[in-house]
mmCIF file of C-alpha atoms in Angstrom:
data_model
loop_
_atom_site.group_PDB
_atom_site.id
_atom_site.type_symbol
_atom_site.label_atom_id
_atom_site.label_comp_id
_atom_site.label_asym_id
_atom_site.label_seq_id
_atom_site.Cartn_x
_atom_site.Cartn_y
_atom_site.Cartn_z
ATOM 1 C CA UNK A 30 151.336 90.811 4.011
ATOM 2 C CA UNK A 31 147.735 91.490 5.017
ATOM 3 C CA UNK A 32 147.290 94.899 7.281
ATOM 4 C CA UNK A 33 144.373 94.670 9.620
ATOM 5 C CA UNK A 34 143.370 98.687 10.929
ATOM 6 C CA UNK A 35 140.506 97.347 12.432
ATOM 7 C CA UNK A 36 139.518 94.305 14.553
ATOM 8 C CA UNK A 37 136.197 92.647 14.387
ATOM 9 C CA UNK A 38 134.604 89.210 14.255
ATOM 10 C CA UNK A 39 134.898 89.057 10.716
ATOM 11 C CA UNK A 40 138.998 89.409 10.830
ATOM 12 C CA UNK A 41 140.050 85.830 11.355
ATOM 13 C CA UNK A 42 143.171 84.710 12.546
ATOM 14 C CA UNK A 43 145.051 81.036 11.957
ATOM 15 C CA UNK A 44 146.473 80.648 15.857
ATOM 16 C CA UNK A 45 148.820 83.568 15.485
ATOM 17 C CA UNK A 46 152.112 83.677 17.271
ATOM 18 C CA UNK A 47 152.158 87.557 17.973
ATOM 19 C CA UNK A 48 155.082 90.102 18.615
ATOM 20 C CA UNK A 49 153.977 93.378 20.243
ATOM 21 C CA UNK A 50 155.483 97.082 20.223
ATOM 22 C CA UNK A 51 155.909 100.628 18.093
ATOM 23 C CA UNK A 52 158.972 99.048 16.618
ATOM 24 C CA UNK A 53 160.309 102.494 14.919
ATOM 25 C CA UNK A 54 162.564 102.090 13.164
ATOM 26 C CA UNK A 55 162.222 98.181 12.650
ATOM 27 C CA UNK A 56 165.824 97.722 14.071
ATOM 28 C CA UNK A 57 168.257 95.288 14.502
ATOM 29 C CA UNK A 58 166.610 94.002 17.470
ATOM 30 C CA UNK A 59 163.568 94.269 16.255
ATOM 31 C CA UNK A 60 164.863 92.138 12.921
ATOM 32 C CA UNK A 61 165.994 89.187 15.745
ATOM 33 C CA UNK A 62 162.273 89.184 17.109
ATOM 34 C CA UNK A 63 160.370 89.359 13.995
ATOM 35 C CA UNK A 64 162.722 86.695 12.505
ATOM 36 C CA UNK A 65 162.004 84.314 14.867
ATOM 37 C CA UNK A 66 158.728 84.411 15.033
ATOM 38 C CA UNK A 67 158.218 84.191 11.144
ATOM 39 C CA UNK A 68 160.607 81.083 11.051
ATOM 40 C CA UNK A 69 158.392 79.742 14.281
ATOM 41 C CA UNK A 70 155.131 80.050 12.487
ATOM 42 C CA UNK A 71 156.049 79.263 9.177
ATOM 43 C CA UNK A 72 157.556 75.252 10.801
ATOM 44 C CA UNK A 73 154.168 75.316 12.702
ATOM 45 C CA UNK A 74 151.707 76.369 9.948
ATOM 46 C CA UNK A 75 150.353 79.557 11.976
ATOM 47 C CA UNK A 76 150.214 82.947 11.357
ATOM 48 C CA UNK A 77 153.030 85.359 12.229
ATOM 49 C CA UNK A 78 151.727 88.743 13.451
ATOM 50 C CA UNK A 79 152.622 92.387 14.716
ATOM 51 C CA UNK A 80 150.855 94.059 17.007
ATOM 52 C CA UNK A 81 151.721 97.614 16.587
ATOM 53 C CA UNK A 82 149.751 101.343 16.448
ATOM 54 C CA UNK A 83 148.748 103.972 14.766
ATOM 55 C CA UNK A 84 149.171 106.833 15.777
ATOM 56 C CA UNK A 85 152.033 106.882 18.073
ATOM 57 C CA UNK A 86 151.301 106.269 21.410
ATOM 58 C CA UNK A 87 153.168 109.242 22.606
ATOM 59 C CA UNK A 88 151.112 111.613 20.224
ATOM 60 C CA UNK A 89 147.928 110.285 21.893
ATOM 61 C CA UNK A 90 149.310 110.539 25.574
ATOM 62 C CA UNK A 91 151.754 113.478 25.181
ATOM 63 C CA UNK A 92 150.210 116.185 22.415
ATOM 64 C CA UNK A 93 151.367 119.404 23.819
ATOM 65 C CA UNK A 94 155.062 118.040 24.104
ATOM 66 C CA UNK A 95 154.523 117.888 19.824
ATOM 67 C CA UNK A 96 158.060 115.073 20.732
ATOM 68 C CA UNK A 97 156.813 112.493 18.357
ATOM 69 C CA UNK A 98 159.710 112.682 15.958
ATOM 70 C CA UNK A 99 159.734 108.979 14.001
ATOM 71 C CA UNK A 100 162.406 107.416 12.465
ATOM 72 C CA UNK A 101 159.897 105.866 10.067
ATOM 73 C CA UNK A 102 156.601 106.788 8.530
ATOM 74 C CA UNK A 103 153.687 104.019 8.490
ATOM 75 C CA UNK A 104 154.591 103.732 5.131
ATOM 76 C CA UNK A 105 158.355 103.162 5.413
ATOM 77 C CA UNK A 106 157.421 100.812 8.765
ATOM 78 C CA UNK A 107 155.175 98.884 6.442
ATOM 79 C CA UNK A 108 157.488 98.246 3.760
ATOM 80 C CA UNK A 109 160.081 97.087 6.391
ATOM 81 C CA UNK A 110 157.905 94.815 7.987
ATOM 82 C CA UNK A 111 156.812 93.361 4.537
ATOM 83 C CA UNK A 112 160.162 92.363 3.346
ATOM 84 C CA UNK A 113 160.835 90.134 6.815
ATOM 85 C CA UNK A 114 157.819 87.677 5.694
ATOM 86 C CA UNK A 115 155.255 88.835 8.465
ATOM 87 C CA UNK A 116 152.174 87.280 7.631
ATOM 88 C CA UNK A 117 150.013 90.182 9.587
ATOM 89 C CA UNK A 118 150.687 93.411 10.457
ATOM 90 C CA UNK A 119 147.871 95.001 13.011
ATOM 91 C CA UNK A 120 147.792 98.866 13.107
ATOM 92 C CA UNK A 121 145.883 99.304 15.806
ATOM 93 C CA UNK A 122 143.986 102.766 16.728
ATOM 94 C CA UNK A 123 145.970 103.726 19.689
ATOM 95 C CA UNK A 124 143.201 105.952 21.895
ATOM 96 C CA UNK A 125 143.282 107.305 25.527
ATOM 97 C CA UNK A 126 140.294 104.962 26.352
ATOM 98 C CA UNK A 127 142.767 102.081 25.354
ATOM 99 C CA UNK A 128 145.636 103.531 26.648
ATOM 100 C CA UNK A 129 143.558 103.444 30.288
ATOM 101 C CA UNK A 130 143.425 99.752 29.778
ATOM 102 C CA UNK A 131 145.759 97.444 32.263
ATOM 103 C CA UNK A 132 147.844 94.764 31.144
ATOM 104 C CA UNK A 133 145.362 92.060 32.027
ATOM 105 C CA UNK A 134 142.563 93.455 30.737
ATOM 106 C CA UNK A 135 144.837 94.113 27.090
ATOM 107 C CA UNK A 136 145.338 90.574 27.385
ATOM 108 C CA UNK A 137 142.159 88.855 27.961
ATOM 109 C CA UNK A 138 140.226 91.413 26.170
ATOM 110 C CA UNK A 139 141.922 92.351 22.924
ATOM 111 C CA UNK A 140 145.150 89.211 22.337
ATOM 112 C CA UNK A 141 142.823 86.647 23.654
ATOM 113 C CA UNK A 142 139.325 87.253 23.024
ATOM 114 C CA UNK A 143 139.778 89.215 19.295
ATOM 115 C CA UNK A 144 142.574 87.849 18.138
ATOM 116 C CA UNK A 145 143.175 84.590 19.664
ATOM 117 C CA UNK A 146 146.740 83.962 20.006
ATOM 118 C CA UNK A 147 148.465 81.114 20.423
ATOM 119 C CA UNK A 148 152.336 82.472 21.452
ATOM 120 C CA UNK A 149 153.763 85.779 22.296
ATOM 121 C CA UNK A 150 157.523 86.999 21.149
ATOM 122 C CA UNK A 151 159.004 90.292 23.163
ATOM 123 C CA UNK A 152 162.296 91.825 23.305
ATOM 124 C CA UNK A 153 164.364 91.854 26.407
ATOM 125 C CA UNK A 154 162.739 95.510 28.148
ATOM 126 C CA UNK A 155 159.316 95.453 26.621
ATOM 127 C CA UNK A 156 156.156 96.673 28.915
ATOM 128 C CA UNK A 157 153.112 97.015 27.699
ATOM 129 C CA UNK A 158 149.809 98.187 29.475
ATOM 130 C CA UNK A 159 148.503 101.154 31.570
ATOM 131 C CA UNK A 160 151.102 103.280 32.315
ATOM 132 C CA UNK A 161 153.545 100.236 31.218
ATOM 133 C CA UNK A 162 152.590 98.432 33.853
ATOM 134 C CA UNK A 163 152.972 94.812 32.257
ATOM 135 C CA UNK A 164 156.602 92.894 31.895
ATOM 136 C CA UNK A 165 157.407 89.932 31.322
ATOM 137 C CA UNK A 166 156.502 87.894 34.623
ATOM 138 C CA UNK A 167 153.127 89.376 34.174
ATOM 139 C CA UNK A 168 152.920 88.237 30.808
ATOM 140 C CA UNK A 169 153.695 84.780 31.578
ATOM 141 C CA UNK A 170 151.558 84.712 34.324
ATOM 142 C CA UNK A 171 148.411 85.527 32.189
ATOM 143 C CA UNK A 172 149.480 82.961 29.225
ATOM 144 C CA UNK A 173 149.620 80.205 32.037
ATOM 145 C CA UNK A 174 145.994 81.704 32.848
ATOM 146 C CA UNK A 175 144.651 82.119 29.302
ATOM 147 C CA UNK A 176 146.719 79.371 27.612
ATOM 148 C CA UNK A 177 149.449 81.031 25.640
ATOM 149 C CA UNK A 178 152.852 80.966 25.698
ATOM 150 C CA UNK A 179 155.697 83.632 26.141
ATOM 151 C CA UNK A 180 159.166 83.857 24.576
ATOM 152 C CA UNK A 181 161.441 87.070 25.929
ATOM 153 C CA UNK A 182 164.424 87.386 23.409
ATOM 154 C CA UNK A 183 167.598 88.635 24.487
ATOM 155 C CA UNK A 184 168.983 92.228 23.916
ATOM 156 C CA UNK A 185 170.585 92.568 20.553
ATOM 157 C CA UNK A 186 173.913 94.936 20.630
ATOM 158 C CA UNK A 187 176.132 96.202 18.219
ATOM 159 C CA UNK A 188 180.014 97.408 19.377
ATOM 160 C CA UNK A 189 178.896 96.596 23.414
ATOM 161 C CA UNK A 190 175.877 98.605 22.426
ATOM 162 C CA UNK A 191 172.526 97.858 23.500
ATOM 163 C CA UNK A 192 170.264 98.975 20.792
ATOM 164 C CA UNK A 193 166.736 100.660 20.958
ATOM 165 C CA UNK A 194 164.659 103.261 18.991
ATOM 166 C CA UNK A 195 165.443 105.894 21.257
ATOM 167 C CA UNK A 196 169.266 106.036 20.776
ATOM 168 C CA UNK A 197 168.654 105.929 16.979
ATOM 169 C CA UNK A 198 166.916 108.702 16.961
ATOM 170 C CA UNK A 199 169.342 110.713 19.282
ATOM 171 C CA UNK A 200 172.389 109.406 16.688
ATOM 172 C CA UNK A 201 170.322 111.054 13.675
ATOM 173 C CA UNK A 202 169.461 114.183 15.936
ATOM 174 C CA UNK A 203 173.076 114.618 16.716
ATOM 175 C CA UNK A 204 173.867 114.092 12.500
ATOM 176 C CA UNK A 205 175.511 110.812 13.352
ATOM 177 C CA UNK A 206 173.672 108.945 10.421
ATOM 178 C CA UNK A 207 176.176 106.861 9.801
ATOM 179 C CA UNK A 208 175.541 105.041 13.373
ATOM 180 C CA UNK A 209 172.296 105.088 13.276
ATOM 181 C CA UNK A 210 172.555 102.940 10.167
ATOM 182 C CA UNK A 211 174.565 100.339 12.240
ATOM 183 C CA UNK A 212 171.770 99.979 14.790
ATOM 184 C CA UNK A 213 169.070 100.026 12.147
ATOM 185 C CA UNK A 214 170.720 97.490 9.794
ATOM 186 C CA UNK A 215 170.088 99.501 6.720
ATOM 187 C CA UNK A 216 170.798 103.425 5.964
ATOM 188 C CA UNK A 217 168.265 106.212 7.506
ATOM 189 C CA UNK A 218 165.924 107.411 4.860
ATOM 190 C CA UNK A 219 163.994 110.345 4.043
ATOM 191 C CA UNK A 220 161.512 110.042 1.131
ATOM 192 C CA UNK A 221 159.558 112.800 -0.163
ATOM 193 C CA UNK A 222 158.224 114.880 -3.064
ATOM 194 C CA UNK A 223 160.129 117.541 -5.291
ATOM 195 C CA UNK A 224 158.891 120.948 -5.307
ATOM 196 C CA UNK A 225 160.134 124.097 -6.360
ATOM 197 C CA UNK A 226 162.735 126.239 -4.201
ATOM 198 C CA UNK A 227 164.421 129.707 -4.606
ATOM 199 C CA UNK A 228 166.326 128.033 -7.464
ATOM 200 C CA UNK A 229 169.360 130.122 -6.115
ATOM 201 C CA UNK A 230 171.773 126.599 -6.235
ATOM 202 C CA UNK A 231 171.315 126.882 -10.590
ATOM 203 C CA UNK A 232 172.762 129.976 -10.162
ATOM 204 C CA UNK A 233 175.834 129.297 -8.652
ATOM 205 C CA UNK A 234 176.322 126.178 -10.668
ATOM 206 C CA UNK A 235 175.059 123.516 -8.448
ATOM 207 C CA UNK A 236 171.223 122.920 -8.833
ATOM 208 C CA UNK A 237 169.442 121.312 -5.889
ATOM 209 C CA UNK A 238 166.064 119.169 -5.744
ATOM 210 C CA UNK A 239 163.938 120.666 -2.639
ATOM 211 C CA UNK A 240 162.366 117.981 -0.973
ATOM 212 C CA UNK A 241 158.752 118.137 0.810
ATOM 213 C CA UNK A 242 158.553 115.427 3.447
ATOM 214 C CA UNK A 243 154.889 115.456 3.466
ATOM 215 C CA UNK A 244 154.941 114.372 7.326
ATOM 216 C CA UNK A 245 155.771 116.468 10.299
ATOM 217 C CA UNK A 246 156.454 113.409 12.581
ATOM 218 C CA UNK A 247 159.163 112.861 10.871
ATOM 219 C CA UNK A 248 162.490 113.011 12.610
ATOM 220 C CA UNK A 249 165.076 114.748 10.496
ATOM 221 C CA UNK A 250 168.968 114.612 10.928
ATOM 222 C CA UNK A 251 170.352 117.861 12.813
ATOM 223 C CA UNK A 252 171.590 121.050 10.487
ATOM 224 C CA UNK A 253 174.189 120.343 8.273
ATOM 225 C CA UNK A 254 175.611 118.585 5.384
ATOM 226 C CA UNK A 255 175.705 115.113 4.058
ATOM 227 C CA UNK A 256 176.597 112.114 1.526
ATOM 228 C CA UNK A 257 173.676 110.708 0.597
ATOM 229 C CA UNK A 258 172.033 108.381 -1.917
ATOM 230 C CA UNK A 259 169.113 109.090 -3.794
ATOM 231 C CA UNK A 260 166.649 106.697 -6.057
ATOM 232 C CA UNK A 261 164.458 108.319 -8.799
ATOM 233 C CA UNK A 262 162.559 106.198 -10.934
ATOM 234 C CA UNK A 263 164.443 102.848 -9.640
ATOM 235 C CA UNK A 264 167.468 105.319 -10.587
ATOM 236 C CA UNK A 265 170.377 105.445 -7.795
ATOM 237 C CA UNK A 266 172.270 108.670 -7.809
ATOM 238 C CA UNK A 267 174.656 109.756 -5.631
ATOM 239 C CA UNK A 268 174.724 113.942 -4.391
ATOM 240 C CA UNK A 269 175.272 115.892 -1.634
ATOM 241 C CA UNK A 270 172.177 116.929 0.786
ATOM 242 C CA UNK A 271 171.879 120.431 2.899
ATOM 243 C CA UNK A 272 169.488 119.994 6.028
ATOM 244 C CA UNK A 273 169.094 123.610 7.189
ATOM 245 C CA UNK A 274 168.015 127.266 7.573
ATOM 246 C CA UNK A 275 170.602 128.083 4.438
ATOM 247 C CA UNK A 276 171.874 130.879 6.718
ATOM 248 C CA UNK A 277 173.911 132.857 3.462
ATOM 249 C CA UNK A 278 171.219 133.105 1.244
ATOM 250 C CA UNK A 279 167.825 133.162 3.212
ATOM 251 C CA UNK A 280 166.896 134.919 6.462
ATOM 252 C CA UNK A 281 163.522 133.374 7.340
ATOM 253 C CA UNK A 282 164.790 130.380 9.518
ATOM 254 C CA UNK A 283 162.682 127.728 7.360
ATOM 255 C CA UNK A 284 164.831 124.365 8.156
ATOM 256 C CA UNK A 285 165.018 122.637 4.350
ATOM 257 C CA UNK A 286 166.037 119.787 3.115
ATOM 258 C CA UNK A 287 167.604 120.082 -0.373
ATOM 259 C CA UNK A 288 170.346 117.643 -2.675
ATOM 260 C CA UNK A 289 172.788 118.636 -5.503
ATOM 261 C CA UNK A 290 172.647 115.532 -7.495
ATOM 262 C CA UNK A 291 176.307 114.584 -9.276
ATOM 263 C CA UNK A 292 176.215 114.757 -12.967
ATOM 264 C CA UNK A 293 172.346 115.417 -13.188
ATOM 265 C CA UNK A 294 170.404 117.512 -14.846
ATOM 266 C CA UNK A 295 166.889 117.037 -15.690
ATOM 267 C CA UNK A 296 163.355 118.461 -14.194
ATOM 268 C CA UNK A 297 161.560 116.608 -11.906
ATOM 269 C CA UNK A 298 159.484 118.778 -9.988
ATOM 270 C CA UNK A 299 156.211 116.438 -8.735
ATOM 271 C CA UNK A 300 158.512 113.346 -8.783
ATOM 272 C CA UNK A 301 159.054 111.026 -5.254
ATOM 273 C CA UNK A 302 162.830 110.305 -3.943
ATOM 274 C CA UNK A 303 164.099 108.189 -1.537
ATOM 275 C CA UNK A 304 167.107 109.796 0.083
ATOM 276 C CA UNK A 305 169.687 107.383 1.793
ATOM 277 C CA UNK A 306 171.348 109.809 4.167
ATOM 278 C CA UNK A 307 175.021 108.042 4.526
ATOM 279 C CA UNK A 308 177.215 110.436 6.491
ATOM 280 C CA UNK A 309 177.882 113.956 8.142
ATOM 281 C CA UNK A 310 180.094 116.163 6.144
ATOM 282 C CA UNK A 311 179.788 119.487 8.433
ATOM 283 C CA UNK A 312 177.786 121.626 10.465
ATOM 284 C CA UNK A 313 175.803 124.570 8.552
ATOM 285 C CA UNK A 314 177.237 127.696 8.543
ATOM 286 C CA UNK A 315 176.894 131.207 7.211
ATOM 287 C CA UNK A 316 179.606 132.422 4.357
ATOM 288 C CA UNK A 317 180.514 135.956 4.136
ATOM 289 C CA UNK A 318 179.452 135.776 0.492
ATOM 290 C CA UNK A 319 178.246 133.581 -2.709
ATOM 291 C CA UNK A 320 181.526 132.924 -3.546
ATOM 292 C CA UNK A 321 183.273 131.922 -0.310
ATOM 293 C CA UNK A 322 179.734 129.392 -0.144
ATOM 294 C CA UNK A 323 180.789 128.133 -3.613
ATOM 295 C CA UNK A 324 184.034 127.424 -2.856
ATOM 296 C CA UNK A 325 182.600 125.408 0.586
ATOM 297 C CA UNK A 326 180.067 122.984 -1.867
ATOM 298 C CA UNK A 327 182.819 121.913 -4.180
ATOM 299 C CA UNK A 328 184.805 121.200 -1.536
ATOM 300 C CA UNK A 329 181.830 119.361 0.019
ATOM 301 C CA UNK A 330 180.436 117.180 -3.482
ATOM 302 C CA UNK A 331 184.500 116.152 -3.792
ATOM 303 C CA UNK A 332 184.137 114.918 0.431
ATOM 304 C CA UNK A 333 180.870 113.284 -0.520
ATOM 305 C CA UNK A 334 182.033 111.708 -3.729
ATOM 306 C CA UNK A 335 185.168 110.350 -2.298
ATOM 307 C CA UNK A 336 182.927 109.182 0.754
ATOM 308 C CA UNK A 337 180.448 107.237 -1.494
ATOM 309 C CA UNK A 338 183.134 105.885 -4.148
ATOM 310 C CA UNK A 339 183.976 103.492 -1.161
ATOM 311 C CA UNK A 340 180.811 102.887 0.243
ATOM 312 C CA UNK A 341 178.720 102.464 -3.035
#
């Protein structure tokens, strides 16, 4: 998959049939669109392309909110994208000067005149444009004026559920993983470095890996605990993860994100896991001692184990 972060007359393009958007999360709907498009191009010979941006828009447009919590990185986004059989992905710079730009003059200016396209694939609400000023009649208003054509897909919904990037990310900020993994098609993810902690868990018999995120923009499941996968080294191991301010033995309100892996027991400090985050055990909550907290993660790694024996 080639990724273009810059256009210029040197970047050619074989008359792409484009899809447009953020697409965080890369979604079940988003899946439909990108599907279709791929299969499209691929019967036609063209190139199969996603418009998309770097940064966010809302960082650009909306910095002092600091709201820009993403349920992928570029990286993850990337990786998505990659495995659907997208030909191109475009990260374009997202800037207030182009953010001032209408919908016609996106059009003519930057899909037409740069990049040429041939066809255009949206989902059912997209709008695009200053101050999202462009839909869909717009858009196939200026594709019968600059000789492209427009395909609107139709919502995609699971359980009677229409689904979008904004109510996955409300599912993981309400801990409700486990939906949010029915909307994206595949299990929320944090991925991240391990670094060195209070080391208090070794001490009460259940060791946990700190993980640094390495990216503020990412969204991360409300406080509490959860099943969850990770992969090491191509290595799948199952444990139980604490998001949280670990109210019994710290007092500095730092939100962490830490896993006891089952039946582990090696140093890997400097190492990068993937954490599939499967499903809400319980909130956080202070313990009147070491002990009584103890007693709460054994009961928690049995909850988790018995949760992931069935859902392996």
């Amino acid at each position: 998959m080639r990724i273009v972060r810059q256009l210029s007359p040197e970047i050619k393009f074989n008359s792409p049939i484009l899809t447009l958007g953020t697409y965080d999360g890369v979604h079940l709907g988003h899946q439909e669109i990108i599907r279709s498009l791929v299969e499209k191009a691929k019967n036609e010979r063209k190139e199969s392309v996603l418009f998309t941006f770097d940064p966010h828009p809302r960082k650009v447009l909306y910095p002092e909110s600091h709201s820009v919590k993403l349920v992928d990185t570029v990286e993850e986004k990337l990786e998505k994208l990659e495995k659907l059989g997208l030909d191109t992905v475009i990260l374009f710079p997202f800037t207030k000067e182009f953010s001032r730009l209408s919908a016609m003059e996106f059009v003519r200016d930057v899909l037409v005149n740069q990049i040429g396209i041939s066809e255009m694939h949206i989902g059912h609400d997209h709008h695009f444009g200053k101050n999202r000023e462009g839909s869909f009649q717009e858009l196939q208003e200026l594709g019968e004026l600059y000789h492209f054509d427009v395909y609107q897909l139709p919502a995609i919904s699971v359980e009677e559920t229409t689904i979008s990037s904004t109510k996955i990310r409300n599912a993981i900020l309400e801990g409700n993983v486990a939906y949010a993994a029915s909307l994206l098609g595949t299990p929320f993810v944090l991925e991240g470095t391990v670094v060195k902690g209070q080391q208090i868990g070794r001490t009460i018999g259940f060791p946990t890996a700190n993980i640094d995120l390495g990216n503020s923009e990412k969204i991360v499941p409300k406080n509490g605990v959860y099943a969850a996968k990770a992969y090491l080294g191509g290595k799948l191991i199952h444990g139980v993860m604490n998001v949280g301010t670990r109210p019994t033995v710290a007092n500095n309100g730092q939100v962490t994100i830490e896993i006891h892996l089952f039946d582990f027991n090696e140093e890997i400090y400097g190492q990068r896991m993937k954490i599939e985050v499967m499903q809400h055990i319980r909130d956080e909550k202070r313990f009147e001692n070491i002990e009584d907290l103890k007693n709460q993660i054994q009961l928690d790694e049995v909850t988790a184990r018995n949760y992931l024996s069935v859902h392996l």
